[in-house]
Coordinates of C-alpha atoms and ligand atoms in Angstrom, one line a residue:
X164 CA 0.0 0.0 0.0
X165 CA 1.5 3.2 -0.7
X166 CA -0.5 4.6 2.2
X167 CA 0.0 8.1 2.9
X168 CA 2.0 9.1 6.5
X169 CA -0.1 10.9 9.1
X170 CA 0.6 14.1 8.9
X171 CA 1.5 17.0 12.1
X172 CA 0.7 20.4 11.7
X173 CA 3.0 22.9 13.6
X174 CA 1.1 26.3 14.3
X175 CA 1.4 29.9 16.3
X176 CA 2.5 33.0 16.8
X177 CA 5.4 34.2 15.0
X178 CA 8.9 33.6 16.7
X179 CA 7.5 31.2 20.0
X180 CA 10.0 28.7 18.2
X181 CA 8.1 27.0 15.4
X182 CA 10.9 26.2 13.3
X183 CA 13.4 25.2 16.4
X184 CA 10.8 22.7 17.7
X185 CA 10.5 21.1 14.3
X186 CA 14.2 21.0 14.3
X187 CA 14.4 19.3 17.0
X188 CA 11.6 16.7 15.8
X189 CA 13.9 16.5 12.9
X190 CA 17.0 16.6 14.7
X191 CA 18.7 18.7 12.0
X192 CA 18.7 21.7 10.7
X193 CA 16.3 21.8 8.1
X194 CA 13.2 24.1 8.7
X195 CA 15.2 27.6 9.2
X196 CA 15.2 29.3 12.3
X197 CA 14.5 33.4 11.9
X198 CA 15.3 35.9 14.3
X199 CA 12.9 38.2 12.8
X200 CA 9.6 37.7 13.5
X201 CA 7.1 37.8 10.7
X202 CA 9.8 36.9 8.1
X203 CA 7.9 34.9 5.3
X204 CA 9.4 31.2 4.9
X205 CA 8.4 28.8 2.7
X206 CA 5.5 26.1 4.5
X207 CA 8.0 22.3 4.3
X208 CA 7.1 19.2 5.8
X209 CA 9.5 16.6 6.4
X210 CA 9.6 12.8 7.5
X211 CA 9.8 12.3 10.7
X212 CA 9.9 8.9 12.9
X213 CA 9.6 8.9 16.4
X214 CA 9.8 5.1 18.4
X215 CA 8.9 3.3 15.1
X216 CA 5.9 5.9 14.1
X217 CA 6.5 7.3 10.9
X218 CA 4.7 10.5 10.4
X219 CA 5.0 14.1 8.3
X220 CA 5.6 17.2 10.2
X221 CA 5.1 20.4 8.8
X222 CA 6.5 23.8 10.4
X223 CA 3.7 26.2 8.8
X224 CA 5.9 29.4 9.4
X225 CA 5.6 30.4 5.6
X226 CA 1.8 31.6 6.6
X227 CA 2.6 33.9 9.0
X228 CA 2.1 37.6 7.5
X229 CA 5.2 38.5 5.6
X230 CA 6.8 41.2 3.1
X231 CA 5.0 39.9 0.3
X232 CA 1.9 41.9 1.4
X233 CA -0.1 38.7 1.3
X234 CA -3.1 39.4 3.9
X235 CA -2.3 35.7 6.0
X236 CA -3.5 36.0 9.7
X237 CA -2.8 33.8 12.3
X238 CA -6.0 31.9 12.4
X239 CA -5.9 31.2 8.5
X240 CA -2.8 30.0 9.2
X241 CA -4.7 27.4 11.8
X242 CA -7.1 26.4 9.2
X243 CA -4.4 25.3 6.6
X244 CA -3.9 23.3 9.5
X245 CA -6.9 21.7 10.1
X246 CA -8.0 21.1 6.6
X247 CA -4.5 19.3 5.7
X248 CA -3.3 17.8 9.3
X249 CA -4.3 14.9 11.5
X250 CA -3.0 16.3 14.4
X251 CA -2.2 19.9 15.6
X252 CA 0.4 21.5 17.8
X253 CA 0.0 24.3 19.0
X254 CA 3.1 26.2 20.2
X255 CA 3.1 29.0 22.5
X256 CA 6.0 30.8 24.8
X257 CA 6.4 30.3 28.5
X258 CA 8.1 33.6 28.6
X259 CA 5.6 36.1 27.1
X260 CA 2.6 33.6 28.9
X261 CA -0.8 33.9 26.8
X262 CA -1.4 36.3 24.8
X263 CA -4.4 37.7 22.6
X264 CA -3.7 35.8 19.3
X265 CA -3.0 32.5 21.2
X266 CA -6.6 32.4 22.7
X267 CA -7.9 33.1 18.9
X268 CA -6.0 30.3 17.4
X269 CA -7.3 28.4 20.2
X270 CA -10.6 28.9 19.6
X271 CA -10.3 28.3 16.5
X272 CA -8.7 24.6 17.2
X273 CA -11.3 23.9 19.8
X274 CA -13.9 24.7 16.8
X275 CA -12.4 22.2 14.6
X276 CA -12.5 18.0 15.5
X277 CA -9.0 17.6 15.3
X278 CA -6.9 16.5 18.1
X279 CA -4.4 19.3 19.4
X280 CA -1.2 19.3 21.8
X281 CA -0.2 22.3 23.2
X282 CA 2.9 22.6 23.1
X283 CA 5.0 24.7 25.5
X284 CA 8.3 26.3 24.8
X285 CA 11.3 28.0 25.7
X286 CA 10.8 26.2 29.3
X287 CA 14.5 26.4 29.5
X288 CA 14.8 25.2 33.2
X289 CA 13.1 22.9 35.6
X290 CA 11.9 26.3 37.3
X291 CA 10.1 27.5 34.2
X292 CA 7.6 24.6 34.6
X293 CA 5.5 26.2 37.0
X294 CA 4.8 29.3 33.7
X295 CA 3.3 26.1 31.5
X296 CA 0.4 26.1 33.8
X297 CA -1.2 29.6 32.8
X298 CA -1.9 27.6 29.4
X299 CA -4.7 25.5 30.4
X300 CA -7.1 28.6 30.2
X301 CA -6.6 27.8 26.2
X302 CA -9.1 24.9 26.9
X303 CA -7.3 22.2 24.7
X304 CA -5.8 19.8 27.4
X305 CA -2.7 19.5 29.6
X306 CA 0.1 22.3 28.2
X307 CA 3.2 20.1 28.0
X308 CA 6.4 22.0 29.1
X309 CA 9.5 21.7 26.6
X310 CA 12.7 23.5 25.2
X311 CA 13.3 23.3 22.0
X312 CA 16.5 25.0 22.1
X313 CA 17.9 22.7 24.4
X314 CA 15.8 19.8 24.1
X315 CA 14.1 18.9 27.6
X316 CA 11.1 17.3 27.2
X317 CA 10.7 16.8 23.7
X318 CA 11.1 13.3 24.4
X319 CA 8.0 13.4 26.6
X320 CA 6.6 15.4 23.6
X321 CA 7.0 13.2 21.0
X322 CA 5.5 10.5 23.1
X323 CA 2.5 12.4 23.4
X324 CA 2.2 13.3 19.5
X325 CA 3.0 9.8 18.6
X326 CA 0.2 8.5 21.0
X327 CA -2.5 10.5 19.8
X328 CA -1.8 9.8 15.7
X329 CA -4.5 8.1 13.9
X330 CA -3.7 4.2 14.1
X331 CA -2.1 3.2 11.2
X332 CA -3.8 0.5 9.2
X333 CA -1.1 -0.8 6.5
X334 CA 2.5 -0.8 6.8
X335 CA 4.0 2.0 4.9
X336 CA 5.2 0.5 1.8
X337 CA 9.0 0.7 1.7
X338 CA 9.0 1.0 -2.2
X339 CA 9.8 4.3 -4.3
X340 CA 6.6 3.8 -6.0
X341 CA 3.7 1.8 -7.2
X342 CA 2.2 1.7 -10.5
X343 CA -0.6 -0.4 -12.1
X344 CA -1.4 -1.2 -16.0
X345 CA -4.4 -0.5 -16.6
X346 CA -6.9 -0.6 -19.5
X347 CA -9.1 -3.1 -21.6
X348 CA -8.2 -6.8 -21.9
X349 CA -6.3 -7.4 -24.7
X350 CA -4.8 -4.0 -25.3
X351 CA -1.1 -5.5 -24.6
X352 CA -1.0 -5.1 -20.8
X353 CA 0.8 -8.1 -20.0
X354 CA 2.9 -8.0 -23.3
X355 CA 4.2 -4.5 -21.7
X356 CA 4.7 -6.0 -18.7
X357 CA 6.3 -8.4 -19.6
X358 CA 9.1 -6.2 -21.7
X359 CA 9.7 -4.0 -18.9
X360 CA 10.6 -6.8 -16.6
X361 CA 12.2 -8.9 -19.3
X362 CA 14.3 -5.2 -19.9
X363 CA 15.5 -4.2 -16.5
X364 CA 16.2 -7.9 -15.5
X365 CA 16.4 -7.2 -11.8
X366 CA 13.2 -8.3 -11.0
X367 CA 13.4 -7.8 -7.1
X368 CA 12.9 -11.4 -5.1
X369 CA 11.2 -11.4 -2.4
X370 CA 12.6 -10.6 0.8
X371 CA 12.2 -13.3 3.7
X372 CA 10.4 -11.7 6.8
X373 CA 9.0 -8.8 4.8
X374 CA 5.0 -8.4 3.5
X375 CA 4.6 -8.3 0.4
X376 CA 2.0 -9.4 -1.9
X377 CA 2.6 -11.7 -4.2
X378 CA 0.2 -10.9 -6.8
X379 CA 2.8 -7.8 -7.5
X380 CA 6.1 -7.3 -9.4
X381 CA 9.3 -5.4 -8.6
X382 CA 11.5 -3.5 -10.7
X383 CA 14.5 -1.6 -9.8
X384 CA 14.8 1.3 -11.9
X385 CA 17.7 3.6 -11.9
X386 CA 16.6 7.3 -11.1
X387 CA 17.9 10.8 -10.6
X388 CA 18.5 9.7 -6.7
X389 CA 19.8 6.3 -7.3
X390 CA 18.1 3.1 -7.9
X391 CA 14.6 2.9 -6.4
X392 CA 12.2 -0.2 -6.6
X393 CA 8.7 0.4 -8.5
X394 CA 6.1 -1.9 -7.5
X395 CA 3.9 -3.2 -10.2
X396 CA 0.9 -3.7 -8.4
X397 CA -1.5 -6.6 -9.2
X398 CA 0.6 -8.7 -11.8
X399 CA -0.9 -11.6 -10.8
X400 CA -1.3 -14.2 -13.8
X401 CA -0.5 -11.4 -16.1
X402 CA 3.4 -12.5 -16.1
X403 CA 2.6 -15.7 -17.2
X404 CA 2.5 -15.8 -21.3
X405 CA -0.3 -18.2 -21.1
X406 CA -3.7 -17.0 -19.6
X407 CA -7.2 -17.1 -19.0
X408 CA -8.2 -13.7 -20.8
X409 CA -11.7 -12.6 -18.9
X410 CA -14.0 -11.5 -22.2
X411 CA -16.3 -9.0 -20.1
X412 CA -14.9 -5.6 -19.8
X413 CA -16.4 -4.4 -17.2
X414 CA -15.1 -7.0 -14.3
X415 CA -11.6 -5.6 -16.0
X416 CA -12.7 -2.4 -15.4
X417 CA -13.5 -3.2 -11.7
X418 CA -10.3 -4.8 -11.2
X419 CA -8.7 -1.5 -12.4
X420 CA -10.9 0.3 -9.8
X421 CA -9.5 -1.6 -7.1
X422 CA -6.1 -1.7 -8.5
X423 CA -5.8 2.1 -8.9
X424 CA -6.7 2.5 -5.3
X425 CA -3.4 1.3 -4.4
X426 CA -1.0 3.3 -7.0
X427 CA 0.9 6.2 -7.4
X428 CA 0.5 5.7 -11.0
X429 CA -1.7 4.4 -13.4
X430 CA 0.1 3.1 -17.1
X431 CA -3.3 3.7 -19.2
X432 CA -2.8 1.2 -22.5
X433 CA -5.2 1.6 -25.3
X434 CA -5.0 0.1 -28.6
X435 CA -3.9 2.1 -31.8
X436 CA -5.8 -0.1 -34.3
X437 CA -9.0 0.1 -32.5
X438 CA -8.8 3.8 -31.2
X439 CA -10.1 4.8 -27.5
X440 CA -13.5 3.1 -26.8
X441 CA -16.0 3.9 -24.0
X442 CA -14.5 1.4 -21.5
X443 CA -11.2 3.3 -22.5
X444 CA -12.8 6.4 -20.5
X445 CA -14.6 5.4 -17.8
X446 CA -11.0 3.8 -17.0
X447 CA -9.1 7.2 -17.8
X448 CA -12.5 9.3 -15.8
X449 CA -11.3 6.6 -12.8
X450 CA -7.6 7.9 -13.1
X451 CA -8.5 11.4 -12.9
X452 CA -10.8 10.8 -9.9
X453 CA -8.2 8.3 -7.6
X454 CA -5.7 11.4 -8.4
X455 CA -3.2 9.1 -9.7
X456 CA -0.3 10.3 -12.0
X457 CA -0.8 8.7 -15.2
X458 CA 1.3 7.7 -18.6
X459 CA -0.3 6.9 -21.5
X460 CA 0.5 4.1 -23.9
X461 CA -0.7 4.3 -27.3
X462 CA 0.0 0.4 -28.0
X463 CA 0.2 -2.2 -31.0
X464 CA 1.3 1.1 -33.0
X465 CA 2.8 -1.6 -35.1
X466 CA -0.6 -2.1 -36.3
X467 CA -1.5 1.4 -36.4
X468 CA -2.7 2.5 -40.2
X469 CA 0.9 3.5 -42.2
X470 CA -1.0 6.4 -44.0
X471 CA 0.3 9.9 -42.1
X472 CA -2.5 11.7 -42.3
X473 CA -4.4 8.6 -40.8
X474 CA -2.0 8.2 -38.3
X475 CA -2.5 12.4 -37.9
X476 CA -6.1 11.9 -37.6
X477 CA -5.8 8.8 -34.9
X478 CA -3.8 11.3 -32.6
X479 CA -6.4 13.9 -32.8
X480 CA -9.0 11.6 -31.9
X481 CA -7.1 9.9 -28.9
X482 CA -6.3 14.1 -27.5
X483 CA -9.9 14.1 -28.0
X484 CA -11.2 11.1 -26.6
X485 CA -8.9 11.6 -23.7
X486 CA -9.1 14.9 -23.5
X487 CA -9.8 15.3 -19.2
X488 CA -6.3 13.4 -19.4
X489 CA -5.0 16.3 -21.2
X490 CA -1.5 16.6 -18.8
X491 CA -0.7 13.1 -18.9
X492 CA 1.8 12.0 -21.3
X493 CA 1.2 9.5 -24.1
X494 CA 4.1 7.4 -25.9
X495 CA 3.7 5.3 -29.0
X496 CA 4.8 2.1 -28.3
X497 CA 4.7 -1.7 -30.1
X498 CA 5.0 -4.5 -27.7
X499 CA 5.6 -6.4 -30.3
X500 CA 8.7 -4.6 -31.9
X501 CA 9.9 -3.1 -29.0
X502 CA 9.3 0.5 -30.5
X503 CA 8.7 2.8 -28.1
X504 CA 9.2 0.7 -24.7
X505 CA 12.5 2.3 -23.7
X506 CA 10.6 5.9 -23.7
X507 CA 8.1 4.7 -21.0
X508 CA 10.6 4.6 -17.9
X509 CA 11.8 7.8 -17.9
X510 CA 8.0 9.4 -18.5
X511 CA 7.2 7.3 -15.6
X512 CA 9.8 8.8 -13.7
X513 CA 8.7 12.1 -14.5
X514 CA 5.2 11.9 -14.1
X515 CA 5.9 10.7 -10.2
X516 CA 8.3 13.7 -10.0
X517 CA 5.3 15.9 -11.0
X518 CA 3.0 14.2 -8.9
X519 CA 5.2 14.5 -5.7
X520 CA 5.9 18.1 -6.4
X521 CA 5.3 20.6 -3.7
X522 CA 5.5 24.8 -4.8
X523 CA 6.7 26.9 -2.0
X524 CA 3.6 28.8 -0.6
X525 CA 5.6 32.1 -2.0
X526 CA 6.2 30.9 -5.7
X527 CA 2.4 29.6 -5.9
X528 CA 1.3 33.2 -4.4
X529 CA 3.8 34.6 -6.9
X530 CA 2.0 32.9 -9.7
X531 CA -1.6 33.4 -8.7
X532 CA -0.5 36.8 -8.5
X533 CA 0.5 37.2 -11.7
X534 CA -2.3 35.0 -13.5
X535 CA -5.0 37.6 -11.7
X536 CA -3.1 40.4 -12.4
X537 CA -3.0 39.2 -16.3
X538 CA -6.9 37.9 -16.0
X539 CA -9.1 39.0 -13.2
X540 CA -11.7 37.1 -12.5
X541 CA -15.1 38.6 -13.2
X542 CA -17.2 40.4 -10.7
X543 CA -19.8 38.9 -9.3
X544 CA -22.6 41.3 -8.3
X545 CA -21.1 44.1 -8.9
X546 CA -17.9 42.5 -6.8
X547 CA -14.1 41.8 -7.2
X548 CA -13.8 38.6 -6.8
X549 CA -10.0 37.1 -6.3
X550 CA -8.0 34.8 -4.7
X551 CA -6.2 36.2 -1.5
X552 CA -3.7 33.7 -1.3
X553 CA -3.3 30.1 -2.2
X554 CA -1.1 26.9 0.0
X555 CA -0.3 23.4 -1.6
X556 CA -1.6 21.5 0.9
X557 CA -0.9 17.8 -0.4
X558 CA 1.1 16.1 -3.0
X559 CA 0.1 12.7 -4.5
X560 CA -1.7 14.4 -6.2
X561 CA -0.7 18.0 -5.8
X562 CA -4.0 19.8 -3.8
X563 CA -3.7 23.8 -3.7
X564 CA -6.2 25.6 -1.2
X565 CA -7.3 28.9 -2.8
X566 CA -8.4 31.0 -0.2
X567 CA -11.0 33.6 -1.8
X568 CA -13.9 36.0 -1.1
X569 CA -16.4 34.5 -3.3
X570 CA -17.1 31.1 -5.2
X571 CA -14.5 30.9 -8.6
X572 CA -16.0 30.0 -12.0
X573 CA -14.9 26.9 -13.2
X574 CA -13.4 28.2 -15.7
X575 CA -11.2 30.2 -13.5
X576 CA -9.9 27.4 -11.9
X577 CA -8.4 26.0 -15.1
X578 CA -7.4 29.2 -16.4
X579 CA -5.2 29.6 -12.7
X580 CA -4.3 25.8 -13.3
X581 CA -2.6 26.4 -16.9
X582 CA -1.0 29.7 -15.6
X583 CA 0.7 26.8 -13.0
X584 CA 1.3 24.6 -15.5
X585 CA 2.9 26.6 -17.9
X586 CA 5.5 27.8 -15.0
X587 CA 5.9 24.5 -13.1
X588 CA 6.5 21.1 -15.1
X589 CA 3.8 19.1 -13.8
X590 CA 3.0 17.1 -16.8
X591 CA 1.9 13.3 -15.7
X592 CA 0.0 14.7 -13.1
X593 CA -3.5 16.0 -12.2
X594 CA -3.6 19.3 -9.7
X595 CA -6.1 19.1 -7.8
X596 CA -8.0 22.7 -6.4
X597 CA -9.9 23.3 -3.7
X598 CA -11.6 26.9 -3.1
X599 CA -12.2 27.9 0.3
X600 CA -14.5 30.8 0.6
X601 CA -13.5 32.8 3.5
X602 CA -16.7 34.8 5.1
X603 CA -17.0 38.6 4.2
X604 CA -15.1 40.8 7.2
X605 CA -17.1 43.4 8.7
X606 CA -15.9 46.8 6.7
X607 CA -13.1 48.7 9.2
X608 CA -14.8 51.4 10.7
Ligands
GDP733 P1 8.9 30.6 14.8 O1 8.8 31.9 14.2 O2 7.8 30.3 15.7 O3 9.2 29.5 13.8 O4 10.2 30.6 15.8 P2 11.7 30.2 15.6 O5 11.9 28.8 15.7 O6 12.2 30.9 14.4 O7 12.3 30.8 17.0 C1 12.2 32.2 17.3 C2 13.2 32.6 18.3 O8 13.0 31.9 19.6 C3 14.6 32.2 17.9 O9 15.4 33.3 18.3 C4 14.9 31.0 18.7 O10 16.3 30.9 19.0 C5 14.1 31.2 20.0 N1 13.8 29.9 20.7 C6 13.2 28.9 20.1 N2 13.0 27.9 21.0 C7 13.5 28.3 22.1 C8 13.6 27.7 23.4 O11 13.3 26.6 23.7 N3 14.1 28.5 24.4 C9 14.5 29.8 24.2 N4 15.0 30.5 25.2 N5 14.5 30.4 23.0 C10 14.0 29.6 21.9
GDP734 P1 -3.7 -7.8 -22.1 O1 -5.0 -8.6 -22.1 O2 -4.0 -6.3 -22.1 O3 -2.7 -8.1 -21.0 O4 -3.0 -8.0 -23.5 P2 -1.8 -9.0 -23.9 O5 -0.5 -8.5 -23.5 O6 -2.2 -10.4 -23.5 O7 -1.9 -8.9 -25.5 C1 -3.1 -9.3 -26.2 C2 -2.7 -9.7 -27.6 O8 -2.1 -8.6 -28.3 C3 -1.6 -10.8 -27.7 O9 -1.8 -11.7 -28.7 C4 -0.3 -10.0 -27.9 O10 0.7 -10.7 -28.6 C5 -0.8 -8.8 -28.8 N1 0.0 -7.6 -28.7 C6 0.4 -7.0 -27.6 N2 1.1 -5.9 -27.9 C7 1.1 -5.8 -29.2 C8 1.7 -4.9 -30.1 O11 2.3 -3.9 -29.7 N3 1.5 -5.1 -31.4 C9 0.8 -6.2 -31.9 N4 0.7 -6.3 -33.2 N5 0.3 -7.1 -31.1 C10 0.4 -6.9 -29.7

């Protein structure tokens, strides 16, 4: 299962130590620690493992207001947080004690269902503990005492934050990635398969003591960072040359369903002699809506009409047919003669990078900055309607929050997702967009 880790949302007031505590999660120096309060950084989450608990923590300091003029308050900040996190903490400072904005993220938290530990910092010496205790008026548990600079208590800490992550279900597959090939029978599935095994020849055996299912395949494919193992997922019977082929589409299409669950990515094969068909669709409309990274392979191009302007006409169609797929990458390819196959890794490889890509909140503001600037969006009632700022929230598939002041058009939305697109690569992957109407504000006096 390439489930996805739990993920630990670090909020609060500029300078209480953020960035330090996640540092100290981290145990390096990775999130940078400002001395200037309100200084925009950029929102990162990194692995982290605590007594065998894997989980994602993520220092949202890029959301605090900053130079760039974006209008980011504190309890926006919060509810980044508890749209994307499964657990919150909460920092605050022993030495300034409670203040204002710390009650209104608070609030804020307590309004939400997610579960939140208050973490509190800079409790330097034994003698500060007694300073934690003005923290329980925040109404969201037992403050626990810590230092991030110098590390007492975190271990305590990270007990805590451990103990209160959802359960996982799955192990957390140890593999780069998964992929599945998907698509109708017959279209040269297990023929691709089969050459992309036969190709890399290090077909990955089983290791003893480890669980893995044995309906799947393992390749190790050599990548930017080294050689990484892609799991092929649900290979079962397909390996062997000799099978029983099921004539009904649709139980193939289930089996896709429940296959693409599992991915990262799905290898889409349809056939160039018989064009894309319905069943061809609903499959790629299934893609789209798992948020899968996908390749397309246009297959048995070997078969494929030698005429150009045929051949011209074909590919129009397939854009067309396919059209809601219009970021994914397709590749001609012949099982049969090979043609083709050796282009198919590296696409692969590319549409995973796009579909693990995270923009920095400042780039992405940068961009939707720019897009509005070159398009506004059209008033609504008489209204401006725009985006005030806008966060990646999630990779796998790439999720941006747009924080507005009125419902976007449809249109819009794809208009802001090109201007992306044609900036960042993230061809082989879907963005996902979610729009997150923030109530009118009373009119300053
Ligand atoms: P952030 O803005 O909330 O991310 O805060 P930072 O992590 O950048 O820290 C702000 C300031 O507080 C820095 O000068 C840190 O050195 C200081 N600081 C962080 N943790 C501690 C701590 O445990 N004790 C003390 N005394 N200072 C700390
Ligand atoms: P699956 O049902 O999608 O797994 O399809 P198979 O891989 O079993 O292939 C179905 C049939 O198409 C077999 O007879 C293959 O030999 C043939 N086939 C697969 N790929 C190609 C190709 O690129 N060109 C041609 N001409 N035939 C192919």
């Amino acid at each position: 299962m390439s489930a996805r880790l739990p993920v630990v949302a670090v909020v609060g007031r500029p300078n209480v130590g953020k960035s330090s505590l996640v540092n100290r999660v981290l145990g390096r120096q990775e999130a940078i620690v400002q001395e200037t309060p309100g200084v925009t950084r950029d929102r990162s989450a990194f692995a982290a493992e605590w007594s065998g608990t894997q989980f994602e923590i993520m220092d949202t300091g890029g959301l605090e207001p900053g130079p760039q003029g974006l209008d980011v308050r504190i309890v926006e900040q919060a509810q980044v947080a508890i749209d994307t996190a499964d657990l919150i903490v909460l920092v605050v400072d022993a030495i300034s004690g409670p203040l204002e904005d710390d009650a209104v993220v608070a609030a804020e938290l307590r309004r939400s269902a997610k579960p939140v530990i208050v973490a509190v910092n800079k409790v330097d010496d034994p003698r500060d503990e007694p300073a934690a205790a003005a923290f329980y008026r925040l109404g969201l548990g037992d403050p626990v005492p810590l230092s991030a600079l110098h590390g007492r208590g975190s271990g305590d800490f990270l007990e805590k934050v451990v103990a209160r992550l959802p359960r996982q279900t799955t192990d957390i597959d140890r593999a780069w990635a998964s992929m599945a090939i998907v698509g109708r029978p017959n279209v040269g599935k297990s023929s691709i398969l089969n050459a992309l095994v036969g190709e890399s020849r290090a077909i990955v055996d089983p290791v003893a003591g480890t669980t893995r299912d044995p309906v799947d395949s393992y390749l190790e494919v050599p990548t930017a960072e080294g050689t990484r193992e892609l799991r092929i997922v649900d290979t079962a019977g397909m390996r062997r040359q000799v099978q029983i082929k099921d004539p009904i589409e649709y139980f193939a299409f289930l089996r896709s369903r429940r296959t693409l669950s599992r991915v990262d990515l799905a290898l889409l094969v349809v056939d160039a002699a018989e064009g894309v068909t319905a069943h061809d669709q609903r499959i790629a409309e299934e893609i789209v809506e798992h948020g899968r990274a996908c390749v397309i392979a246009i297959n048995k191009w070997d078969l494929a009409t030698p005429e150009v302007t045929d051949r011209q006409r074909l590919e129009r169609d397939l854009d067309h047919e396919l059209r809601f797929l219009d970021w994914a990458t397709s590749v001609r390819t012949s099982a049969r003669t090979g043609r083709g196959l050796d282009k198919l890794m590296p696409v692969i490889e590319s549409s995973l990078a796009s579909h693990r890509r995270r923009l920095t909140t400042a780039l992405l503001n940068e961009l939707i900055a720019a897009a509005q600037e070159r398009r506004p969006h059209a008033r609504t009632r008489g209204r401006a309607i725009r985006v005030l700022y806008a966060v990646q929230a999630r990779v796998a598939p790439p999720t941006v929050l747009l924080f507005t002041n009125g419902q976007l058009q449809t249109d819009y939305v794809r208009f802001l997702e090109h201007q992306i697109r044609a900036f960042e690569p993230f061809s082989g992957s879907p963005i996902r967009f979610e729009v997150k109407v923030r109530p009118r504000r009373n009119a300053s006096p």
